[in-house]
Every structure is written in structure tokens, then in C-alpha cells.
Coordinates of C-alpha atoms in Angstrom, one line a residue:
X8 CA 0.0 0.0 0.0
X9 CA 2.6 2.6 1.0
X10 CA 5.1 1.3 -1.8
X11 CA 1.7 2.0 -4.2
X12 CA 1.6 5.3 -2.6
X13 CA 5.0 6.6 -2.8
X14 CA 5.4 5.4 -6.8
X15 CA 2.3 7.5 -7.9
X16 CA 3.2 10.4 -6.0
X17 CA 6.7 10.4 -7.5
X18 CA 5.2 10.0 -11.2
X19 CA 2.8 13.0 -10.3
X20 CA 5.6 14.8 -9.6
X21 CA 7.7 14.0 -12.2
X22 CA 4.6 14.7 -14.6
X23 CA 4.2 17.9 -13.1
X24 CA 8.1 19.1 -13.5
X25 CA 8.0 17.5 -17.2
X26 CA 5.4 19.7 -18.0
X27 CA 6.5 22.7 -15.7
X28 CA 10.2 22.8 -18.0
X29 CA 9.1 22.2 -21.4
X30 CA 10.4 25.7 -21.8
X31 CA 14.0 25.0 -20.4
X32 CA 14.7 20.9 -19.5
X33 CA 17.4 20.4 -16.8
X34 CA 18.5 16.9 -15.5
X35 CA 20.2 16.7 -12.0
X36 CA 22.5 13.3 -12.6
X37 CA 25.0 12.3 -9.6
X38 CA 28.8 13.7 -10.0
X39 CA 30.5 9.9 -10.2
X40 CA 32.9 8.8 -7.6
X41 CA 36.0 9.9 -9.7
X42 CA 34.7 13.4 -9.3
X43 CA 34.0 13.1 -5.8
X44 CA 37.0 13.1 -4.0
X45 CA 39.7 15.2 -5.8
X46 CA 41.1 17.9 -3.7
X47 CA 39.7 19.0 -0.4
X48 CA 38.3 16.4 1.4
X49 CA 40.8 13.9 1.1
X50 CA 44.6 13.7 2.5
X51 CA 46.1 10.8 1.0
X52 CA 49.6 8.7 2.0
X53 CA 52.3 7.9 -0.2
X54 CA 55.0 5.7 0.9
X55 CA 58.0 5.2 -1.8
X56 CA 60.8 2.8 -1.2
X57 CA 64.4 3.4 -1.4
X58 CA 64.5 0.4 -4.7
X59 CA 62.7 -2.2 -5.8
X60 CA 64.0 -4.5 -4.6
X61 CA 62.7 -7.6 -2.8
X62 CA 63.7 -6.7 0.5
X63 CA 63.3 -2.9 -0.2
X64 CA 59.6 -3.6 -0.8
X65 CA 58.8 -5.5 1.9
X66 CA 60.7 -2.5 4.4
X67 CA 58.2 -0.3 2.1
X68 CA 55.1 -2.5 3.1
X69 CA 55.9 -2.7 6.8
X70 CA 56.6 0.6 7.6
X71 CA 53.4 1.6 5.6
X72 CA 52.0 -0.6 7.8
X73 CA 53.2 1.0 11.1
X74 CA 52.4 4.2 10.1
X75 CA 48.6 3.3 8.8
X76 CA 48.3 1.6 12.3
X77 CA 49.8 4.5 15.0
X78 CA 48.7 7.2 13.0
X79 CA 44.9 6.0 12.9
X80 CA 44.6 7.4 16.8
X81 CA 45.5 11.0 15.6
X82 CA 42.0 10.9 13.6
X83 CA 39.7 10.4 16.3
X84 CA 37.1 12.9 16.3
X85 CA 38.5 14.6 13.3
X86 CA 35.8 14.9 11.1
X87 CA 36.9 17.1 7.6
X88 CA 40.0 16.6 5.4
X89 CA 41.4 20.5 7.0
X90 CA 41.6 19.6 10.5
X91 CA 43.1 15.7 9.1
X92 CA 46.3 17.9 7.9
X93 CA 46.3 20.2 10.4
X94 CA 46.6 17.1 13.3
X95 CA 49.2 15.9 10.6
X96 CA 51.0 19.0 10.4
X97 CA 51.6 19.1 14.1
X98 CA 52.1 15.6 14.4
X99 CA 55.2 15.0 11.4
X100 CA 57.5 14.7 13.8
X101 CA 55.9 11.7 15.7
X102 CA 55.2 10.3 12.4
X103 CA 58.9 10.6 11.1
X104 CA 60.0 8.5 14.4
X105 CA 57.6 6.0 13.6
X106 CA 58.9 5.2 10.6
X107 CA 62.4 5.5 12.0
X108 CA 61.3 3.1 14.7
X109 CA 60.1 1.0 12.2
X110 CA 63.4 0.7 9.6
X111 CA 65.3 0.3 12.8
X112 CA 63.3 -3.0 13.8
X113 CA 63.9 -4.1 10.6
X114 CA 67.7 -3.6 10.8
X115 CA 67.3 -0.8 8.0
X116 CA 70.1 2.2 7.6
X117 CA 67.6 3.8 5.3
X118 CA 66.8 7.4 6.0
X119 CA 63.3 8.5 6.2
X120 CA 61.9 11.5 5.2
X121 CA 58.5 13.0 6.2
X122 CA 56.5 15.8 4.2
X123 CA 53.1 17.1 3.9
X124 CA 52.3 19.0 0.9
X125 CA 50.2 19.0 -2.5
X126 CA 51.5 16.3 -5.1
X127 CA 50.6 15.0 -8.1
X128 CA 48.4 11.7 -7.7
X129 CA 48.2 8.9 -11.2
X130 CA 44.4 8.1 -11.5
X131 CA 44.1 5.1 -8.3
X132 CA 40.8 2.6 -7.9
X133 CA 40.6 1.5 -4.6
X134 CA 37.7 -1.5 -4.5
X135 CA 34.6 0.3 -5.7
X136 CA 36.3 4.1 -5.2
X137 CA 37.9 5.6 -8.0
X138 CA 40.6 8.9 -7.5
X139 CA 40.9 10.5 -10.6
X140 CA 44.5 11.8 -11.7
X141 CA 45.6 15.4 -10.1
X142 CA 47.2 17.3 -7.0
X143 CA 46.2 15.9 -3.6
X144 CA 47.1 17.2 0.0
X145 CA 49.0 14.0 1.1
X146 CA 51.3 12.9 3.6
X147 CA 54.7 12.1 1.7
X148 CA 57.3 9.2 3.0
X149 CA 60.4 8.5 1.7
X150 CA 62.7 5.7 2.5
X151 CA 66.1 6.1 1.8
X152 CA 66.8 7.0 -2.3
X153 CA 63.1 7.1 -2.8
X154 CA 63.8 5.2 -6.0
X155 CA 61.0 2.2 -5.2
X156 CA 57.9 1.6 -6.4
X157 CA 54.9 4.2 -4.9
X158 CA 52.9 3.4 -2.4
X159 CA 49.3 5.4 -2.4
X160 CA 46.4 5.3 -0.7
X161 CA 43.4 7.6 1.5
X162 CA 45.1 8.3 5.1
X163 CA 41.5 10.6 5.6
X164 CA 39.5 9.6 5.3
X165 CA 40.7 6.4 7.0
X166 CA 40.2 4.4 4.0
X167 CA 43.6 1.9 3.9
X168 CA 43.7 0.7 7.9
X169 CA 44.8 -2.9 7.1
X170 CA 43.0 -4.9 10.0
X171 CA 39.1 -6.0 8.8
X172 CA 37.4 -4.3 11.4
X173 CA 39.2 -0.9 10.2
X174 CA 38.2 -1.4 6.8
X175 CA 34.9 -1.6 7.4
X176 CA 35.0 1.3 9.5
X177 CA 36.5 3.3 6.5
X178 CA 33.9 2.3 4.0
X179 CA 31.4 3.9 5.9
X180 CA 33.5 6.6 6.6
X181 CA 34.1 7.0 2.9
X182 CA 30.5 6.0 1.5
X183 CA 29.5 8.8 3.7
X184 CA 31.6 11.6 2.8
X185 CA 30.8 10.5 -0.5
X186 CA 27.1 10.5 -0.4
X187 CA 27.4 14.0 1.8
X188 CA 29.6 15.6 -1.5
X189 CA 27.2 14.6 -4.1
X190 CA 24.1 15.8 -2.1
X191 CA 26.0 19.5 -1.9
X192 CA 26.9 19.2 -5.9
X193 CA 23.3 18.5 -6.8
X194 CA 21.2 20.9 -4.2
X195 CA 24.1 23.7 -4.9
X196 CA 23.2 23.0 -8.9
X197 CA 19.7 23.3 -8.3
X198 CA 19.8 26.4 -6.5
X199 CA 21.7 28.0 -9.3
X200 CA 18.9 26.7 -11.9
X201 CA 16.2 28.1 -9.7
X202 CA 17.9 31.3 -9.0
X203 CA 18.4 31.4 -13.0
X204 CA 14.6 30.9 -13.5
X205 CA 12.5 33.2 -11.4
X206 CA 9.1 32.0 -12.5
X207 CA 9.7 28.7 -10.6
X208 CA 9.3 30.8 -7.3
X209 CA 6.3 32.6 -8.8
X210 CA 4.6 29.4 -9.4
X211 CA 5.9 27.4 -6.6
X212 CA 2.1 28.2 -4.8
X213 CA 0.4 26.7 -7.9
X214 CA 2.5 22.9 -7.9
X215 CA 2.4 22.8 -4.1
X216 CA -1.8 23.6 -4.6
X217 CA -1.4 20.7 -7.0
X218 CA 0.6 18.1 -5.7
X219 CA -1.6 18.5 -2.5
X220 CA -5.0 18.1 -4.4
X221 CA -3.4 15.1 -6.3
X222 CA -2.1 13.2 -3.5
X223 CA -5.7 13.5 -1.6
X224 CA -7.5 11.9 -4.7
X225 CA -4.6 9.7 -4.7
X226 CA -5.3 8.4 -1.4
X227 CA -9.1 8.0 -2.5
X228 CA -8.3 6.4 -5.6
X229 CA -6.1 3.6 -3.8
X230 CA -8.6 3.0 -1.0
X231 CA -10.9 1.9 -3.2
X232 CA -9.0 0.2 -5.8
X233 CA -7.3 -1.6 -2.8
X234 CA -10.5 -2.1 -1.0
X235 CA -12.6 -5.7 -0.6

């Protein structure tokens, strides 16, 4: 009955705004996830080895992995990309003797060197999610030469925590910044078609008047096709 409802109100309304634009069409389609996260809500990581060597990568791997992992406490309660770097900023030296620690477990005599800037990011899918190329606020570590293969992933939102638990965690996280930017894109585009077309306000009084009167003799009209 309500699922009934619900489908004939939207294709009233959609008759109604068909009809309403013949004039001047406009369709409101999702931005895709490659458009989604390009510049400000994000702070990526990238890790680059000192070679590529075997043993080189796997030093690249586990000190990726130390940092993901003691870094991941920095985020809590941070909840936009600015306040991310800015808990980064004041935290790169922590972050540098992490990875120190980490080389030095390892029996490393690789130098590390920690940066936080805007860099130039290759076009990276990561499960479902798609980064387009282009310049990214990112937490930069290099090991030794820095003459490895790259490393890069999301550092916030926490999208690359290795652990299960974590991941699932930064899905959400990232499903919900996502669905929170493409809400903005489309209500900010159609404030900037209605403020474009001033007789939608002036007959704003008429659809409302409409919709209202339809969805009564809706209601009627499913009572009794609905009824015994």
C-alpha cells in the first residue's frame, strides 16, 4: 500500500516538473565517484621505497603498515580533510620516528623523510572508489633514495587501515563523505537553476496547490481500488 503510494506520487511529480520545464529541460545526474574526492576532502599517503628491490619492498610494506596503524589514533574525532592535515601537520614529527622506529626493527640504515604537501596523484581505484589523476594534499614518506615503487592510498578519510574491522569502519566513513559531497553538488546546482529561472518561485504556490490536491484523490483512488 505505501510502496503504491510513494510510486504514484513520484510519477505526479515527475509529470508535473515535465510539463512545468518544457520551456527550459534540466536533469540533475549524480557527479561519479571519480569526481567526488579530488582535492579537499581527502589527505592521501604515499609511501616510496628506497628500490625495488625484494627486501626494499617488503621494508616499504611494513613501515606503511606501522604508520597506517599508529597514526589511525591521531583521527579520532576529526571529522573534515582540513583539520586531518592540520593534526598531521603538528604531528610530522611523531610520524617521522615511527617510521624510523620501524626501519630500525627491521635492521634498516635507510633514512626517512616526512613531508606534507600538494602532489601530483596517477588516476588510483581502490575496491569500488575511484581517485581520478591530479594534485592531492598528502602525507609524503620516503625511504632512503626514494627510488621504489609508490605506495598510495586515502590516510583521511581512514580508507587503507589494514586490519578488517578498520576497513569496514573506512567504507562507511568513505561512502559517507561520498554521499554528503554529491548531495551538496546536486542541491548547490539546483539552487543555481532556480535562481536562473525566477518563474519557478512565482509558481511554486500553484504545484504545491497541485501536488496536494493530487495526492488527496490519490489516497481515494487507492482506498478503493485496494478495497474488498
Amino acid at each position: 500500500m505505501k510502496k503504491i503510494r510513494l510510486m504514484a506520487i513520484t510519477v505526479i511529480a515527475l509529470v508535473i516538473l515535465v510539463g512545468f520545464g518544457t520551456s527550459s529541460a534540466v536533469v540533475f545526474t549524480p557527479e561519479q565517484d571519480t569526481t567526488a574526492y579530488k582535492h579537499k576532502n581527502l589527505l592521501r599517503l604515499h609511501v616510496i621505497a628506497n628500490s625495488n628491490s625484494v627486501n626494499d619492498q617488503k621494508i616499504k610494506r611494513k613501515v606503511r603498515n606501522r604508520i597506517m596503524n599508529q597514526t589511525k589514533k591521531l583521527f579520532i574525532g576529526v571529522t573534515d580533510a582540513d583539520k586531518a592535515q592540520e593534526v598531521v601537520k603538528e604531528n610530522l614529527g611523531y610520524i617521522e620516528s615511527v617510521a624510523e622506529a620501524e626501519l630500525a626493527s627491521l635492521d634498516s640504515n635507510c633514512q626517512v623523510k616526512v613531508k606534507l604537501g600538494n602532489f601530483h596523484f596517477p588516476k588510483r581505484t581502490y575496491g569500488s572508489k575511484t581517485l581520478p589523476a591530479g594534485d592531492y594534499n598528502a602525507l609524503r614518506i620516503i625511504i632512503g633514495q626514494g627510488q621504489g615503487q609508490n605506495w598510495w592510498c586515502v590516510l583521511f578519510p581512514p580508507f587503507c587501515y589494514i586490519d578488517s574491522v578498520n576497513k569496514k569502519e573506512a567504507k562507511k566513513n568513505f561512502e559517507a563523505l561520498e554521499k554528503e559531497e554529491v548531495n551538496i553538488k546536486v542541491k548547490s546546482k539546483f539552487m543555481e537553476y532556480v535562481k536562473s529561472n525566477p518563474q519557478l518561485t512565482q509558481k511554486k504556490k500553484e504545484i504545491t496547490n497541485l501536488l496536494r490536491t493530487s495526492v488527496t484523490d490519490l489516497d481515494n483512488l487507492i482506498s478503493n481500488l485496494t478495497s474488498d
